[in-house]
CSV table of C-alpha atoms in Angstrom, one decimal:
chain,number,residue,atom,x,y,z
R,19,UNK,CA,0.0,0.0,0.0
R,20,UNK,CA,1.1,3.6,-0.6
R,21,UNK,CA,1.5,6.1,2.2
R,22,UNK,CA,-1.8,7.7,1.0
R,23,UNK,CA,-3.7,4.7,2.4
R,24,UNK,CA,-2.5,5.7,5.9
R,25,UNK,CA,-2.9,9.5,5.7
R,26,UNK,CA,-5.1,10.6,8.7
R,27,UNK,CA,-7.9,13.0,8.1
R,28,UNK,CA,-7.2,16.0,10.3
R,29,UNK,CA,-9.2,16.6,13.4
R,30,UNK,CA,-11.2,19.5,12.1
R,31,UNK,CA,-11.9,17.7,8.7
R,32,UNK,CA,-13.0,14.6,10.7
R,33,UNK,CA,-15.5,16.7,12.6
R,34,UNK,CA,-17.4,17.5,9.4
R,35,UNK,CA,-17.7,13.7,8.8
R,36,UNK,CA,-19.0,13.2,12.3
R,37,UNK,CA,-21.5,16.1,12.0
R,38,UNK,CA,-23.4,14.4,9.1
R,39,UNK,CA,-27.0,13.4,9.9
R,40,UNK,CA,-29.9,12.6,7.6
R,41,UNK,CA,-31.6,15.9,8.4
R,42,UNK,CA,-28.4,18.0,7.8
R,43,UNK,CA,-25.8,16.7,5.3
R,44,UNK,CA,-22.4,18.4,5.5
R,45,UNK,CA,-22.2,18.9,1.8
R,46,UNK,CA,-21.3,22.2,0.0
R,47,UNK,CA,-23.3,22.7,-3.2
R,48,UNK,CA,-22.2,25.1,-5.9
R,49,UNK,CA,-23.8,26.2,-9.2
R,50,UNK,CA,-22.4,27.9,-12.3
R,51,UNK,CA,-24.7,29.1,-15.1
R,52,UNK,CA,-22.5,29.1,-18.2
R,53,UNK,CA,-22.5,29.6,-21.9
R,54,UNK,CA,-23.0,26.2,-23.7
R,55,UNK,CA,-20.1,23.9,-22.9
R,56,UNK,CA,-19.6,20.5,-24.6
R,57,UNK,CA,-19.8,17.6,-22.0
R,58,UNK,CA,-16.6,16.0,-23.2
R,59,UNK,CA,-14.7,19.4,-22.6
R,60,UNK,CA,-16.1,19.6,-19.1
R,61,UNK,CA,-14.9,16.1,-18.3
R,62,UNK,CA,-11.5,16.9,-19.8
R,63,UNK,CA,-11.4,20.0,-17.6
R,64,UNK,CA,-12.3,18.1,-14.5
R,65,UNK,CA,-9.7,15.4,-15.3
R,66,UNK,CA,-6.9,17.9,-16.0
R,67,UNK,CA,-7.4,20.5,-13.3
R,68,UNK,CA,-9.8,19.3,-10.6
R,69,UNK,CA,-8.1,15.9,-10.2
R,70,UNK,CA,-4.7,17.7,-10.1
R,71,UNK,CA,-5.7,17.9,-6.4
R,72,UNK,CA,-5.0,14.3,-5.4
R,73,UNK,CA,-7.5,14.5,-2.5
R,74,UNK,CA,-10.4,14.3,-5.0
R,75,UNK,CA,-9.3,10.8,-5.9
R,76,UNK,CA,-9.5,9.8,-2.3
R,77,UNK,CA,-12.3,8.9,0.1
R,78,UNK,CA,-12.4,9.1,3.9
R,79,UNK,CA,-12.5,5.7,5.5
R,80,UNK,CA,-13.3,5.0,9.2
R,81,UNK,CA,-10.9,2.6,10.9
R,82,UNK,CA,-11.7,2.0,14.6
R,83,UNK,CA,-13.3,5.4,15.1
R,84,UNK,CA,-10.7,7.4,13.2
R,85,UNK,CA,-10.8,8.5,9.6
R,86,UNK,CA,-8.0,8.1,7.0
R,87,UNK,CA,-7.7,9.1,3.4
R,88,UNK,CA,-7.6,6.2,1.0
R,89,UNK,CA,-7.2,6.2,-2.8
R,90,UNK,CA,-10.3,4.8,-4.5
R,91,UNK,CA,-9.0,1.8,-6.4
R,92,UNK,CA,-12.1,1.8,-8.6
R,93,UNK,CA,-12.2,5.5,-9.3
R,94,UNK,CA,-14.3,6.4,-12.3
R,95,UNK,CA,-14.7,9.8,-13.8
R,96,UNK,CA,-17.9,8.7,-15.5
R,97,UNK,CA,-19.5,8.1,-12.1
R,98,UNK,CA,-18.5,11.5,-10.7
R,99,UNK,CA,-19.2,13.7,-13.8
R,100,UNK,CA,-22.6,13.2,-15.3
R,101,UNK,CA,-25.0,14.8,-17.8
R,102,UNK,CA,-28.6,15.2,-16.8
R,103,UNK,CA,-31.7,17.0,-18.1
R,104,UNK,CA,-34.3,19.0,-16.3
R,105,UNK,CA,-37.9,18.1,-16.6
R,106,UNK,CA,-40.0,20.5,-18.7
R,107,UNK,CA,-40.4,23.5,-18.6
R,108,UNK,CA,-36.8,23.3,-17.6
R,109,UNK,CA,-37.0,26.8,-15.9
R,110,UNK,CA,-35.6,28.2,-12.7
R,111,UNK,CA,-38.2,26.4,-10.6
R,112,UNK,CA,-37.2,23.0,-12.1
R,113,UNK,CA,-33.5,23.8,-11.4
R,114,UNK,CA,-34.3,24.8,-7.8
R,115,UNK,CA,-36.1,21.5,-7.3
R,116,UNK,CA,-33.2,19.5,-8.9
R,117,UNK,CA,-30.6,21.2,-6.6
R,118,UNK,CA,-32.9,20.9,-3.5
R,119,UNK,CA,-33.3,17.2,-4.1
R,120,UNK,CA,-29.5,16.8,-4.4
R,121,UNK,CA,-29.2,18.6,-1.1
R,122,UNK,CA,-31.5,16.0,0.4
R,123,UNK,CA,-29.5,13.0,-0.9
R,124,UNK,CA,-26.3,11.7,0.8
R,125,UNK,CA,-23.1,11.2,-1.2
R,126,UNK,CA,-22.0,7.6,-1.6
R,127,UNK,CA,-19.5,6.9,1.3
R,128,UNK,CA,-17.9,4.1,-0.8
R,129,UNK,CA,-16.5,6.7,-3.3
R,130,UNK,CA,-14.8,10.1,-3.1
R,131,UNK,CA,-17.4,12.5,-1.8
R,132,UNK,CA,-18.0,14.8,-4.7
R,133,UNK,CA,-20.1,15.0,-7.8
R,134,UNK,CA,-20.5,17.2,-10.9
R,135,UNK,CA,-23.6,17.5,-13.0
R,136,UNK,CA,-24.0,19.2,-16.4
R,137,UNK,CA,-27.5,20.4,-17.3
R,138,UNK,CA,-27.8,21.2,-21.0
R,139,UNK,CA,-31.5,22.3,-21.3
R,140,UNK,CA,-31.6,25.4,-19.2
R,141,UNK,CA,-32.8,27.9,-21.8
R,142,UNK,CA,-29.8,29.3,-23.8
R,143,UNK,CA,-27.3,28.3,-21.1
R,144,UNK,CA,-25.9,25.2,-19.5
R,145,UNK,CA,-25.6,24.7,-15.7
R,146,UNK,CA,-22.8,23.0,-13.8
R,147,UNK,CA,-23.7,21.8,-10.3
R,148,UNK,CA,-21.0,20.6,-8.0
R,149,UNK,CA,-21.3,18.9,-4.6
R,150,UNK,CA,-18.3,18.4,-2.3
R,151,UNK,CA,-18.4,17.1,1.2
R,152,UNK,CA,-17.2,19.7,3.8
R,153,UNK,CA,-14.4,17.3,5.0
R,154,UNK,CA,-12.5,18.1,1.7
R,155,UNK,CA,-12.5,21.8,1.9
R,156,UNK,CA,-14.2,24.9,3.2
R,157,UNK,CA,-16.0,27.5,1.0
R,158,UNK,CA,-13.0,29.7,0.5
R,159,UNK,CA,-10.8,26.8,-0.6
R,160,UNK,CA,-13.4,25.7,-3.0
R,161,UNK,CA,-13.5,29.2,-4.5
R,162,UNK,CA,-9.8,28.8,-5.0
R,163,UNK,CA,-10.5,25.4,-6.7
R,164,UNK,CA,-12.9,27.2,-9.0
R,165,UNK,CA,-10.2,29.7,-9.8
R,166,UNK,CA,-7.9,26.8,-10.9
R,167,UNK,CA,-10.7,25.3,-13.0
R,168,UNK,CA,-11.5,28.6,-14.8
R,169,UNK,CA,-9.6,31.2,-16.8
R,170,UNK,CA,-9.6,34.9,-17.3
R,171,UNK,CA,-10.0,34.5,-21.1
R,172,UNK,CA,-12.0,32.2,-23.4
R,173,UNK,CA,-8.9,31.7,-25.6
R,174,UNK,CA,-6.8,29.7,-23.1
R,175,UNK,CA,-6.5,26.0,-23.9
R,176,UNK,CA,-6.6,24.1,-20.6
R,177,UNK,CA,-5.6,20.7,-22.0
R,178,UNK,CA,-3.5,18.8,-21.2
R,179,UNK,CA,-2.2,19.6,-17.8
R,180,UNK,CA,1.6,19.6,-18.1
R,181,UNK,CA,3.6,17.1,-16.0
R,182,UNK,CA,5.2,19.9,-14.0
R,183,UNK,CA,1.8,20.9,-12.6
R,184,UNK,CA,1.1,17.3,-11.9
R,185,UNK,CA,4.3,17.1,-9.8
R,186,UNK,CA,3.4,20.3,-8.1
R,187,UNK,CA,0.1,18.8,-7.1
R,188,UNK,CA,1.9,15.8,-5.7
R,189,UNK,CA,4.2,18.1,-3.7
R,190,UNK,CA,1.1,20.0,-2.3
R,191,UNK,CA,-0.4,16.6,-1.3
R,192,UNK,CA,2.8,15.6,0.6
R,193,UNK,CA,2.9,19.1,2.3
R,194,UNK,CA,-0.7,18.7,3.3
R,195,UNK,CA,0.1,15.3,4.8
R,196,UNK,CA,3.0,16.7,6.8
R,197,UNK,CA,0.9,19.6,8.1
R,198,UNK,CA,-1.9,17.3,9.0
R,199,UNK,CA,0.5,15.1,11.0
R,200,UNK,CA,2.0,18.2,12.7
R,201,UNK,CA,-1.5,19.4,13.6
R,202,UNK,CA,-2.4,16.0,15.0
R,203,UNK,CA,0.9,15.9,17.0
R,204,UNK,CA,0.2,19.3,18.5
R,205,UNK,CA,-3.4,18.3,19.4
R,206,UNK,CA,-2.1,15.1,21.1
R,207,UNK,CA,0.6,17.1,22.9
R,208,UNK,CA,-2.1,19.5,24.2
R,209,UNK,CA,-4.2,16.7,25.4
R,210,UNK,CA,-1.7,14.3,26.9
R,211,UNK,CA,1.4,16.3,27.9
R,212,UNK,CA,-0.2,19.3,29.6
R,213,UNK,CA,1.9,19.1,32.7
R,214,UNK,CA,5.2,18.9,30.7
R,215,UNK,CA,4.2,22.1,28.8
R,216,UNK,CA,3.3,23.9,32.0
R,217,UNK,CA,6.7,23.1,33.4
R,218,UNK,CA,8.4,24.3,30.2
R,219,UNK,CA,6.4,27.5,30.1
R,220,UNK,CA,7.2,27.9,33.8
R,221,UNK,CA,10.9,28.1,32.9
R,222,UNK,CA,10.1,30.6,30.2
R,223,UNK,CA,8.3,32.7,32.7
R,224,UNK,CA,11.4,32.8,35.0
R,225,UNK,CA,13.5,33.8,32.0
R,226,UNK,CA,11.1,36.3,30.5
R,227,UNK,CA,8.6,38.0,32.8
R,228,UNK,CA,6.9,39.5,29.8
R,229,UNK,CA,6.1,36.0,28.5
R,230,UNK,CA,4.0,35.4,31.6
R,231,UNK,CA,2.0,38.6,31.2
R,232,UNK,CA,1.2,37.8,27.6
R,233,UNK,CA,0.4,34.2,28.3
R,234,UNK,CA,-1.9,35.1,31.2
R,235,UNK,CA,-3.6,37.8,29.1
R,236,UNK,CA,-4.3,35.4,26.3
R,237,UNK,CA,-5.4,32.7,28.7
R,238,UNK,CA,-7.8,35.0,30.5
R,239,UNK,CA,-9.2,36.3,27.2
R,240,UNK,CA,-9.8,32.8,26.0
R,241,UNK,CA,-11.4,31.7,29.2
R,242,UNK,CA,-13.6,34.8,29.2
R,243,UNK,CA,-14.6,34.2,25.5
R,244,UNK,CA,-15.6,30.6,26.4
R,245,UNK,CA,-17.6,31.8,29.3
R,246,UNK,CA,-19.4,34.3,27.1
R,247,UNK,CA,-20.2,31.6,24.5
R,248,UNK,CA,-21.5,29.3,27.2
R,249,UNK,CA,-23.6,32.1,28.7
R,250,UNK,CA,-25.0,33.4,25.4
R,251,UNK,CA,-28.7,32.9,25.4
R,252,UNK,CA,-30.3,30.8,22.8
R,253,UNK,CA,-32.2,32.7,20.1
R,254,UNK,CA,-35.8,33.6,20.7
R,255,UNK,CA,-38.3,31.0,19.3
R,256,UNK,CA,-39.3,31.9,15.7
R,257,UNK,CA,-40.6,30.1,12.7
R,258,UNK,CA,-36.9,29.9,11.6
R,259,UNK,CA,-36.4,27.2,14.2
R,260,UNK,CA,-38.2,23.9,14.4
R,261,UNK,CA,-38.0,20.1,13.9
R,262,UNK,CA,-36.0,19.3,10.8
R,263,UNK,CA,-36.9,16.9,8.0
R,264,UNK,CA,-34.9,15.3,5.3
R,265,UNK,CA,-36.1,17.3,2.3
R,266,UNK,CA,-34.4,20.6,1.6
R,267,UNK,CA,-35.1,23.5,-0.8
R,268,UNK,CA,-33.1,26.4,-2.3
R,269,UNK,CA,-33.2,29.5,-4.3
R,270,UNK,CA,-31.0,32.4,-5.5
R,271,UNK,CA,-31.6,36.0,-6.3
R,272,UNK,CA,-31.1,37.8,-9.6
R,273,UNK,CA,-27.8,39.5,-10.1
R,274,UNK,CA,-27.5,42.6,-7.9
R,275,UNK,CA,-24.9,45.2,-9.0
R,276,UNK,CA,-22.2,45.5,-6.4
R,277,UNK,CA,-22.2,49.2,-7.0
R,278,UNK,CA,-25.5,49.5,-5.1
R,279,UNK,CA,-24.0,48.2,-1.9
R,280,UNK,CA,-21.0,50.5,-2.4
R,281,UNK,CA,-23.2,53.6,-2.7
R,282,UNK,CA,-25.1,52.8,0.5
R,283,UNK,CA,-22.0,52.0,2.4
R,284,UNK,CA,-20.4,55.3,1.3
R,285,UNK,CA,-23.5,57.3,2.2
R,286,UNK,CA,-23.7,55.9,5.7
R,287,UNK,CA,-20.0,55.5,6.5
R,288,UNK,CA,-20.2,51.8,6.8
R,289,UNK,CA,-18.5,48.8,5.1
R,290,UNK,CA,-20.1,46.8,2.3
R,291,UNK,CA,-20.3,43.9,4.7
R,292,UNK,CA,-22.2,46.0,7.2
R,293,UNK,CA,-24.7,46.8,4.4
R,294,UNK,CA,-25.0,43.2,3.4
R,295,UNK,CA,-25.7,42.0,6.9
R,296,UNK,CA,-28.2,44.8,7.4
R,297,UNK,CA,-30.1,43.7,4.3
R,298,UNK,CA,-30.1,40.1,5.6
R,299,UNK,CA,-31.4,41.4,8.9
R,300,UNK,CA,-34.0,43.6,7.3
R,301,UNK,CA,-35.2,40.7,5.1
R,302,UNK,CA,-35.5,38.4,8.1
R,303,UNK,CA,-37.6,41.1,9.8
R,304,UNK,CA,-39.9,41.4,6.9
R,305,UNK,CA,-40.3,37.6,6.7
R,306,UNK,CA,-41.0,37.3,10.4
R,307,UNK,CA,-43.5,40.2,10.4
R,308,UNK,CA,-45.7,38.0,8.2
R,309,UNK,CA,-45.5,35.0,10.5
R,310,UNK,CA,-45.2,36.5,14.1
R,311,UNK,CA,-47.3,38.9,16.1
R,312,UNK,CA,-44.2,40.6,17.8
R,313,UNK,CA,-40.9,41.1,16.0
R,314,UNK,CA,-39.6,44.2,17.8
R,315,UNK,CA,-36.7,43.2,20.1
R,316,UNK,CA,-36.5,39.6,18.8
R,317,UNK,CA,-33.1,38.1,19.4
R,318,UNK,CA,-31.5,36.4,16.4
R,319,UNK,CA,-27.9,35.3,15.7
R,320,UNK,CA,-26.1,33.8,12.7
R,321,UNK,CA,-23.1,31.6,12.6
R,322,UNK,CA,-20.6,33.3,10.4
R,323,UNK,CA,-17.5,31.4,9.1
R,324,UNK,CA,-14.2,33.4,9.4
R,325,UNK,CA,-11.1,32.5,7.4
R,326,UNK,CA,-8.0,31.8,9.6
R,327,UNK,CA,-5.5,31.5,6.8
R,328,UNK,CA,-3.0,34.4,6.5
R,329,UNK,CA,-3.9,35.1,2.9
R,330,UNK,CA,-1.6,38.2,2.7
R,331,UNK,CA,1.4,35.8,3.0
R,332,UNK,CA,2.7,33.2,0.6
R,333,UNK,CA,2.2,30.5,3.3
R,334,UNK,CA,-1.5,31.4,3.6
R,335,UNK,CA,-2.0,31.2,-0.1
R,336,UNK,CA,-0.2,27.8,-0.2
R,337,UNK,CA,-2.5,26.6,2.6
R,338,UNK,CA,-5.5,27.6,0.5
R,339,UNK,CA,-4.2,25.3,-2.3
R,340,UNK,CA,-4.0,22.4,0.1
R,341,UNK,CA,-7.8,22.4,0.7
R,342,UNK,CA,-9.0,21.4,4.1
R,343,UNK,CA,-10.9,23.5,6.6
R,344,UNK,CA,-9.1,26.5,8.1
R,345,UNK,CA,-11.8,28.7,9.5
R,346,UNK,CA,-13.5,29.5,12.7
R,347,UNK,CA,-16.9,30.9,13.4
R,348,UNK,CA,-18.4,33.9,15.2
R,349,UNK,CA,-21.9,34.4,16.5
R,350,UNK,CA,-23.2,37.5,14.7
R,351,UNK,CA,-26.1,39.3,16.3
R,352,UNK,CA,-28.7,40.1,13.6
R,353,UNK,CA,-30.7,43.3,14.2
R,354,UNK,CA,-34.0,41.9,12.9
R,355,UNK,CA,-35.7,43.2,16.1
R,356,UNK,CA,-34.9,46.9,15.1
R,357,UNK,CA,-37.5,48.6,12.9
R,358,UNK,CA,-35.5,51.7,11.9
R,359,UNK,CA,-33.3,50.7,9.0
R,360,UNK,CA,-30.6,53.3,9.8
R,361,UNK,CA,-30.5,52.3,13.5
R,362,UNK,CA,-30.3,48.7,12.3
R,363,UNK,CA,-27.3,49.4,10.1
R,364,UNK,CA,-25.3,51.2,12.8
R,365,UNK,CA,-26.1,48.5,15.4
R,366,UNK,CA,-24.6,45.9,13.0
R,367,UNK,CA,-21.6,48.2,12.3
R,368,UNK,CA,-21.0,48.4,16.1
R,369,UNK,CA,-21.4,44.7,16.7
R,370,UNK,CA,-19.1,43.7,13.8
R,371,UNK,CA,-16.4,46.1,15.1
R,372,UNK,CA,-16.6,44.4,18.5
R,373,UNK,CA,-16.3,41.0,16.9
R,374,UNK,CA,-13.1,41.9,15.1
R,375,UNK,CA,-11.3,41.6,18.5
R,376,UNK,CA,-13.0,38.4,19.4
R,377,UNK,CA,-11.2,35.1,20.0
R,378,UNK,CA,-14.3,33.2,18.8
R,379,UNK,CA,-12.9,32.1,15.5
R,380,UNK,CA,-9.8,30.5,17.0
R,381,UNK,CA,-11.7,28.9,19.8
R,382,UNK,CA,-14.4,27.5,17.6
R,383,UNK,CA,-11.7,26.0,15.3
R,384,UNK,CA,-10.1,24.4,18.3
R,385,UNK,CA,-13.4,23.0,19.4
R,386,UNK,CA,-14.1,21.5,16.0
R,387,UNK,CA,-10.7,19.9,16.0
R,388,UNK,CA,-11.5,18.4,19.4
R,389,UNK,CA,-14.8,17.2,18.1
R,390,UNK,CA,-13.0,15.3,15.4
R,391,UNK,CA,-10.2,13.9,17.6
R,392,UNK,CA,-12.0,13.0,20.8
R,393,UNK,CA,-14.5,10.2,21.3
R,394,UNK,CA,-17.9,10.8,19.8
R,395,UNK,CA,-19.5,11.1,23.3
R,396,UNK,CA,-17.8,14.5,23.6
R,397,UNK,CA,-19.4,15.6,20.3
R,398,UNK,CA,-22.9,16.3,21.4
R,399,UNK,CA,-22.3,19.0,24.0
R,400,UNK,CA,-19.9,20.7,21.7
R,401,UNK,CA,-22.4,20.6,18.9
R,402,UNK,CA,-25.1,22.0,21.1
R,403,UNK,CA,-22.8,24.9,22.0
R,404,UNK,CA,-22.6,25.8,18.3
R,405,UNK,CA,-26.1,25.0,17.0
R,406,UNK,CA,-28.5,25.9,19.8
R,407,UNK,CA,-27.3,29.5,20.0
R,408,UNK,CA,-28.1,30.6,16.5
R,409,UNK,CA,-30.9,30.4,13.9
R,410,UNK,CA,-28.9,30.3,10.7
R,411,UNK,CA,-25.6,29.9,9.0
R,412,UNK,CA,-24.4,33.0,7.0
R,413,UNK,CA,-21.5,32.8,4.6
R,414,UNK,CA,-20.1,35.7,2.7
R,415,UNK,CA,-17.5,34.7,0.1
R,416,UNK,CA,-15.7,37.1,-2.4
R,417,UNK,CA,-15.5,35.7,-5.9
R,418,UNK,CA,-13.6,36.9,-9.0
R,419,UNK,CA,-14.0,40.6,-9.9
R,420,UNK,CA,-14.1,39.8,-13.6
R,421,UNK,CA,-15.8,37.2,-15.7
R,422,UNK,CA,-14.3,33.7,-15.7
R,423,UNK,CA,-14.4,31.0,-18.4
R,424,UNK,CA,-14.8,27.2,-18.1
R,425,UNK,CA,-13.2,25.6,-21.1
R,426,UNK,CA,-13.9,28.7,-23.1
R,427,UNK,CA,-17.5,29.2,-22.0
R,428,UNK,CA,-18.2,32.3,-19.9
R,429,UNK,CA,-19.6,31.9,-16.4
R,430,UNK,CA,-22.7,34.1,-16.2
R,431,UNK,CA,-23.8,33.3,-12.6
R,432,UNK,CA,-22.1,31.7,-9.7
R,433,UNK,CA,-23.7,30.6,-6.5
R,434,UNK,CA,-23.1,28.2,-3.6
R,435,UNK,CA,-25.1,27.0,-0.6
R,436,UNK,CA,-23.7,26.2,2.9
R,437,UNK,CA,-24.6,23.2,5.0
R,438,UNK,CA,-26.0,23.7,8.5
R,439,UNK,CA,-25.0,21.9,11.7
R,440,UNK,CA,-27.1,20.4,14.4
R,441,UNK,CA,-30.7,21.7,14.4
R,442,UNK,CA,-30.1,24.8,12.3
R,443,UNK,CA,-32.4,24.7,9.3
R,444,UNK,CA,-31.5,27.9,7.3
R,445,UNK,CA,-28.5,29.0,5.4
R,446,UNK,CA,-27.8,32.3,3.6
R,447,UNK,CA,-25.0,32.6,1.1
R,448,UNK,CA,-23.6,35.9,-0.2
R,449,UNK,CA,-21.3,35.7,-3.2
R,450,UNK,CA,-19.8,38.6,-5.2
R,451,UNK,CA,-18.7,37.8,-8.8
R,452,UNK,CA,-18.0,40.0,-11.8
R,453,UNK,CA,-19.2,43.2,-10.1
R,454,UNK,CA,-22.5,41.7,-9.0
R,455,UNK,CA,-23.8,40.1,-5.8
R,456,UNK,CA,-26.2,37.2,-5.5
R,457,UNK,CA,-28.0,35.9,-2.5
R,458,UNK,CA,-28.5,32.2,-2.0
R,459,UNK,CA,-30.9,30.5,0.4
R,460,UNK,CA,-31.1,26.9,1.4
R,461,UNK,CA,-33.5,25.7,4.0
R,462,UNK,CA,-35.4,22.8,5.5
R,463,UNK,CA,-38.5,22.4,3.4
R,464,UNK,CA,-40.6,22.1,6.6
R,465,UNK,CA,-39.4,25.5,7.9
R,466,UNK,CA,-39.2,27.6,4.8
R,467,UNK,CA,-40.9,25.9,1.8
R,468,UNK,CA,-40.8,29.2,-0.3
R,469,UNK,CA,-37.2,30.5,0.2
R,470,UNK,CA,-37.7,33.1,-2.6
R,471,UNK,CA,-39.8,35.0,-0.1
R,472,UNK,CA,-36.7,35.7,1.9
R,473,UNK,CA,-34.4,36.7,-1.0
R,474,UNK,CA,-37.1,39.1,-2.2
R,475,UNK,CA,-37.4,40.6,1.3
R,476,UNK,CA,-33.6,41.1,1.5
R,477,UNK,CA,-33.6,42.9,-1.8
R,478,UNK,CA,-36.5,45.0,-0.6
R,479,UNK,CA,-34.3,46.0,2.3
R,480,UNK,CA,-31.5,47.1,-0.1
R,481,UNK,CA,-34.1,49.1,-2.1
R,482,UNK,CA,-35.1,50.9,1.1
R,483,UNK,CA,-31.4,51.9,1.8
R,484,UNK,CA,-31.1,53.1,-1.8
R,485,UNK,CA,-34.2,55.2,-1.3
R,486,UNK,CA,-32.8,56.7,2.0
R,487,UNK,CA,-29.6,57.8,0.2
R,488,UNK,CA,-31.8,59.7,-2.4
R,489,UNK,CA,-30.8,57.2,-5.1
R,490,UNK,CA,-33.7,55.4,-6.9
R,491,UNK,CA,-33.3,51.7,-7.4
R,492,UNK,CA,-33.4,52.2,-11.2
R,493,UNK,CA,-30.9,55.0,-11.1
R,494,UNK,CA,-28.5,52.8,-9.1
R,495,UNK,CA,-28.8,50.0,-11.6
R,496,UNK,CA,-28.2,52.3,-14.6
R,497,UNK,CA,-25.1,53.8,-12.9
R,498,UNK,CA,-23.8,50.4,-12.1
R,499,UNK,CA,-24.2,49.2,-15.7
R,500,UNK,CA,-22.5,52.3,-17.0
R,501,UNK,CA,-19.4,51.7,-14.7
R,502,UNK,CA,-19.2,47.9,-15.4
């Protein structure tokens, strides 16, 4: 057997395998609406570039409670890349149902946990739908994978992948293995050699008093953050929470010019992210007002993934190429209980500024690692700490600023949907691409059978902000098209 057969799945990646349950599958789903692309070209592209990441030929296998990456000896590209047709009228509703049904269906654990579907009968365009289990990569890493699959120009011939790049991919895989082992070693050291480390750090304290001050400060901050997380009250009961079923549904908004968010942010002295979160909060408020008697003051939080890779450094960018999960989470207060849109926006700005100094991302990453390394009996209380405090998962991922091309075909729209852990039944995805923003919603069908109501409500909230700046919705759109 090769060494790949004994490569352990890292603790944090193992956690995503353990979090799988029939009512919440830990699978990231992505969609690209593209100009017509021949199926054979798509398969060649996947073979040349996607499979340049050796991980996608491997599957996680459970051995005595621990997961290891193993090469699939029967790997077949024909199984993983398929051509399908939507039922008539083959419109957006049919595509939403197709993707929602995929979200409700587990991936085959006997094979590498990913699939690609090409739909050829979606009007004048084709649609590529990809599913990848969260244990392989987080959303930001998958955006990087998309970057490696696509080009800045339609005139670049992506075939074949030269041998040098194949060797580079192998080097990345070996580096990933070494880093995984180092991570595992550090985790074991923390768990089994605590007294030794305390003794060693005691010597450092005697040598450098400043070391003690910094260590105590970080320890107190971490302990205080854990205490705050444990003491955080669960969200108020709303129609967004409830018993989950197996069937899921999804939708996505039309293209929204990024310029609209920039105009509002500039007018109110906020960031674009503040405006995005305020539109999400305003949309949730509108939705709840139709389903609840009292919305003012309602307490809602979202779980927001935060990247932990130092992307400004070469090492951080190399880590991104190695896939895996390198993110933590923060619990973001959503100001859906505030009726005044300006007050709502500034409340979010204040809360997000406070969270920038939070240790929540690092702590949550450590807890997820523990969830993957420790016995499964430890998993449930940790899972409850994450899932019982919030009502939704919210992911905001920056995409390419200019149009991308798959095997020469321009990508017109790009969207992804995030999985939810525990008893959370709602996910909201925000993705910027080619100077536009789209909002994606995926939800438990029993909780939100018509997710388009929520996307419409969020866009209504943005329209309200445009109106408050004195800029009409139509004028903002015209100006954006002129600058694009």
